[in-house]
CSV table of C-alpha atoms in Angstrom, one decimal:
chain,number,residue,atom,x,y,z
A,31,MET,CA,-0.2,-0.4,-0.3
A,32,LEU,CA,2.8,2.3,0.9
A,33,GLU,CA,4.2,1.8,-2.3
A,34,ASN,CA,1.3,2.5,-4.2
A,35,ILE,CA,0.6,5.8,-2.6
A,36,SER,CA,4.3,6.3,-2.9
A,37,PHE,CA,4.2,5.9,-7.1
A,38,GLN,CA,0.6,7.6,-7.1
A,39,THR,CA,2.3,10.7,-5.4
A,40,LYS,CA,4.9,10.9,-8.2
A,41,LYS,CA,2.6,10.7,-10.7
A,42,CYS,CA,0.4,13.6,-9.5
A,43,GLU,CA,3.8,15.5,-9.0
A,44,GLU,CA,4.5,15.3,-12.2
A,45,ARG,CA,1.3,16.2,-13.4
A,46,ILE,CA,1.5,19.2,-11.6
A,47,SER,CA,4.4,20.1,-12.9
A,48,LYS,CA,3.7,19.4,-16.4
A,49,ILE,CA,0.7,21.7,-16.0
A,50,GLN,CA,2.6,24.5,-14.4
A,51,GLY,CA,4.8,24.5,-17.4
A,52,ASP,CA,2.0,24.6,-19.6
A,53,ILE,CA,0.4,27.8,-17.9
A,54,GLU,CA,4.1,29.5,-17.9
A,55,ASN,CA,4.6,28.7,-21.9
A,56,LEU,CA,1.0,30.1,-22.3
A,57,GLY,CA,2.8,33.7,-22.8
A,58,ASN,CA,1.9,37.0,-21.0
A,59,ASP,CA,-0.9,39.1,-21.2
A,60,SER,CA,-0.3,40.4,-24.4
A,61,ASP,CA,-0.2,37.4,-25.8
A,62,ILE,CA,-3.3,36.0,-24.8
A,63,GLU,CA,-5.0,39.2,-25.9
A,64,THR,CA,-3.8,38.5,-29.2
A,65,LEU,CA,-5.1,35.3,-29.2
A,66,ARG,CA,-8.7,36.7,-28.1
A,67,SER,CA,-8.6,39.3,-30.7
A,68,GLN,CA,-8.0,36.5,-33.3
A,69,LYS,CA,-10.9,34.5,-31.8
A,70,GLU,CA,-12.9,37.8,-31.3
A,71,LYS,CA,-12.4,37.8,-35.7
A,72,GLU,CA,-13.4,34.7,-36.6
A,73,PHE,CA,-16.4,34.6,-34.2
A,74,PHE,CA,-17.9,37.9,-36.0
A,75,ARG,CA,-17.2,36.7,-39.4
A,76,ILE,CA,-19.2,33.4,-38.6
A,77,PHE,CA,-22.0,35.7,-36.7
A,78,LYS,CA,-22.6,38.2,-39.3
A,79,GLU,CA,-23.3,34.8,-41.9
A,80,LYS,CA,-25.8,33.4,-39.5
A,81,THR,CA,-27.7,36.9,-38.8
A,82,LYS,CA,-27.6,37.9,-42.6
A,83,SER,CA,-29.3,34.4,-43.5
A,84,LEU,CA,-32.0,35.2,-40.4
A,85,LYS,CA,-32.1,38.5,-42.0
A,86,VAL,CA,-31.5,40.3,-38.5
A,87,LYS,CA,-28.9,43.3,-37.9
A,88,ILE,CA,-26.3,42.8,-35.4
A,89,PRO,CA,-26.1,46.4,-33.4
A,90,ASN,CA,-23.0,49.1,-34.2
A,91,ASN,CA,-21.9,48.8,-30.4
A,92,ASN,CA,-18.7,46.6,-29.8
A,93,LYS,CA,-20.4,44.8,-27.0
A,94,TYR,CA,-22.6,43.0,-29.2
A,95,ARG,CA,-19.6,42.3,-31.5
A,96,GLU,CA,-17.4,41.2,-29.5
A,97,LEU,CA,-17.4,37.7,-28.3
A,98,TYR,CA,-16.1,38.0,-24.9
A,99,SER,CA,-18.2,41.1,-24.2
A,100,MET,CA,-21.8,39.9,-25.5
A,101,SER,CA,-24.6,39.3,-22.6
A,102,SER,CA,-27.6,40.7,-23.9
A,103,PHE,CA,-29.2,41.9,-27.2
A,104,PRO,CA,-30.9,45.5,-27.7
A,105,TYR,CA,-33.9,43.4,-29.2
A,106,GLN,CA,-37.2,42.3,-28.9
A,107,GLY,CA,-39.7,39.7,-30.0
A,108,VAL,CA,-39.0,37.8,-33.1
A,109,GLU,CA,-35.6,39.7,-34.1
A,110,LEU,CA,-34.2,38.8,-30.7
A,111,HIS,CA,-35.3,35.5,-31.2
A,112,LYS,CA,-33.2,35.3,-34.5
A,113,ILE,CA,-30.0,37.0,-33.3
A,114,ILE,CA,-29.9,34.7,-30.1
A,115,MET,CA,-30.3,31.9,-32.3
A,116,ALA,CA,-27.6,33.4,-34.9
A,117,TYR,CA,-24.9,33.7,-32.0
A,118,HIS,CA,-26.1,29.9,-30.5
A,119,PHE,CA,-25.4,28.6,-33.5
A,120,SER,CA,-22.2,30.8,-33.8
A,121,PHE,CA,-20.9,29.6,-30.8
A,122,ASN,CA,-21.4,26.0,-32.1
A,123,GLU,CA,-19.5,26.4,-35.1
A,124,MET,CA,-16.3,27.8,-33.1
A,125,LEU,CA,-16.5,24.9,-31.3
A,126,SER,CA,-16.6,22.6,-33.9
A,127,LYS,CA,-13.4,23.9,-35.3
A,128,ASN,CA,-11.6,22.6,-32.0
A,129,SER,CA,-10.6,19.4,-32.5
A,130,ASN,CA,-10.0,19.1,-28.9
A,131,VAL,CA,-13.4,19.6,-27.9
A,132,HIS,CA,-15.7,16.7,-27.6
A,133,LYS,CA,-19.4,17.8,-28.9
A,134,PHE,CA,-22.8,16.3,-28.4
A,135,PRO,CA,-25.4,16.8,-31.1
A,136,PHE,CA,-26.8,20.4,-30.5
A,137,MET,CA,-30.0,20.6,-29.1
A,138,LEU,CA,-32.6,23.5,-29.4
A,139,ASP,CA,-36.1,23.5,-27.8
A,140,ALA,CA,-39.1,24.9,-28.8
A,141,ILE,CA,-37.4,27.3,-31.9
A,142,PHE,CA,-40.6,29.2,-32.4
A,143,LYS,CA,-42.3,31.9,-30.0
A,144,GLU,CA,-45.9,32.1,-30.0
A,145,ASP,CA,-46.1,35.2,-32.0
A,146,ILE,CA,-43.6,34.3,-35.1
A,147,ASP,CA,-45.5,34.9,-38.0
A,148,LYS,CA,-45.1,32.3,-41.0
A,149,LYS,CA,-42.5,34.2,-42.9
A,150,SER,CA,-40.4,34.1,-40.0
A,151,ARG,CA,-40.9,30.6,-39.6
A,152,GLU,CA,-40.1,29.9,-43.1
A,153,GLU,CA,-36.7,32.0,-42.7
A,154,ILE,CA,-35.7,29.6,-39.6
A,155,PHE,CA,-36.9,26.2,-41.0
A,156,LYS,CA,-34.5,27.0,-43.9
A,157,PHE,CA,-31.9,28.7,-41.7
A,158,VAL,CA,-32.1,25.2,-39.6
A,159,ALA,CA,-31.9,23.1,-42.7
A,160,GLU,CA,-28.8,24.8,-44.3
A,161,GLU,CA,-27.0,24.6,-40.7
A,162,SER,CA,-27.7,20.6,-40.8
A,163,LYS,CA,-25.4,20.5,-43.6
A,164,ARG,CA,-22.4,21.1,-41.9
A,165,ASP,CA,-22.0,17.9,-40.6
A,166,VAL,CA,-23.5,18.3,-37.2
A,167,GLN,CA,-26.4,16.4,-35.8
A,168,ILE,CA,-29.4,18.7,-34.8
A,169,LEU,CA,-32.4,18.0,-32.5
A,170,PHE,CA,-34.8,20.4,-32.2
A,171,THR,CA,-38.3,20.3,-31.0
A,172,VAL,CA,-41.8,22.4,-32.7
A,173,ALA,CA,-45.4,22.8,-32.5
A,174,GLU,CA,-47.3,21.9,-34.8
A,175,PHE,CA,-50.5,23.3,-33.6
A,176,ARG,CA,-51.5,27.1,-32.4
A,177,SER,CA,-52.3,26.7,-28.8
A,178,GLY,CA,-55.8,25.8,-27.1
A,179,LYS,CA,-58.0,23.0,-26.5
A,180,ASN,CA,-59.6,22.1,-30.2
A,181,LYS,CA,-57.7,20.8,-32.3
A,182,SER,CA,-58.4,20.8,-36.2
A,183,SER,CA,-57.1,21.3,-39.9
A,184,ASP,CA,-57.4,25.0,-39.2
A,185,ASP,CA,-55.3,25.2,-36.0
A,186,TYR,CA,-52.3,23.9,-37.8
A,187,LEU,CA,-49.2,26.4,-37.7
A,188,PHE,CA,-47.6,23.8,-40.4
A,189,LYS,CA,-47.4,20.2,-40.8
A,190,ILE,CA,-43.9,18.8,-40.2
A,191,SER,CA,-44.1,16.2,-42.5
A,192,ASP,CA,-44.5,19.0,-45.2
A,193,VAL,CA,-41.3,21.1,-43.7
A,194,ASN,CA,-39.5,17.9,-43.4
A,195,ASP,CA,-40.1,17.2,-47.3
A,196,LYS,CA,-39.5,20.9,-48.2
A,197,TYR,CA,-36.7,21.8,-46.2
A,198,PHE,CA,-34.9,18.4,-45.2
A,199,SER,CA,-36.0,16.0,-48.0
A,200,ASN,CA,-37.6,13.8,-46.0
A,201,LYS,CA,-34.0,12.9,-44.4
A,202,ALA,CA,-34.9,14.3,-41.0
A,203,LYS,CA,-35.7,11.6,-38.4
A,204,GLN,CA,-39.6,12.5,-36.6
A,205,ILE,CA,-40.5,12.1,-33.6
A,206,CYS,CA,-44.2,13.1,-33.0
A,207,ILE,CA,-45.1,13.1,-29.5
A,208,GLY,CA,-49.0,12.7,-28.6
A,209,ASN,CA,-49.5,13.0,-32.4
A,210,ALA,CA,-48.9,16.5,-32.1
A,211,ILE,CA,-52.4,17.0,-30.5
A,212,SER,CA,-52.1,15.5,-26.8
A,213,GLU,CA,-50.7,17.2,-23.9
A,214,ARG,CA,-48.4,16.5,-22.0
A,215,ALA,CA,-48.0,13.2,-23.5
A,216,PHE,CA,-45.2,12.2,-21.7
A,217,LEU,CA,-47.1,11.6,-18.5
A,218,SER,CA,-49.9,9.5,-20.5
A,219,GLN,CA,-49.2,5.6,-20.6
A,220,SER,CA,-46.9,4.0,-22.5
A,221,SER,CA,-48.0,2.0,-25.6
A,222,LEU,CA,-44.7,0.5,-26.0
A,223,GLU,CA,-44.3,-3.3,-26.0
A,224,ASP,CA,-40.8,-3.7,-24.9
A,225,THR,CA,-41.0,-1.4,-21.6
A,226,ASP,CA,-37.3,-2.5,-21.6
A,227,ILE,CA,-36.4,0.2,-24.1
A,228,LEU,CA,-38.5,2.9,-21.8
A,229,HIS,CA,-36.5,1.9,-18.8
A,230,ASP,CA,-33.2,1.8,-20.2
A,231,ALA,CA,-33.4,5.1,-21.3
A,232,ILE,CA,-35.3,6.6,-18.1
A,233,SER,CA,-31.9,4.8,-16.4
A,234,LEU,CA,-29.5,6.8,-18.6
A,235,LEU,CA,-31.1,10.1,-17.8
A,236,GLU,CA,-31.0,9.2,-14.7
A,237,THR,CA,-27.2,9.0,-14.3
A,238,VAL,CA,-26.8,12.3,-15.5
């Protein structure tokens, strides 16, 4: 046991020494600022492309244009929704350029707000479809119906099968919860014949 403790101590000391050396090799504040500036320019170039695709303008103030300064945007409604989406996709693309980073699928919950008009919805669908071609798996959720208890053909905001055909060439995998009609369908009785699949999925979620 003493030999093992001594061995582990030596390994830790070697690791600490290496980390200290890496820190010293980072350079001074000027070098770090130079690296940041390069990343700022790269991010802003990507960000401009995304906002142009979504037809929203980036504010002129530098705090809305510099990666390390951004915190919020002076917009409301659809414009705010679009520019935040552009920001997240831009940041995700920056991460993709780093081969040392392990990335999970890009997840977007409820990509539409209730007040988003048809034209803006189509622009966002087109944008997400184009982004999905960048060798990244995207998971996103949408609601086909307007909110309310009465569901009829007139209440459709869009049909996701038509969206899949128009924007994703029917290559997107669809999971329709509650047939797009039932509310709180996750809480309803499962119709799965093989409940082991459901239990396995729940156990994986519980370990996170």
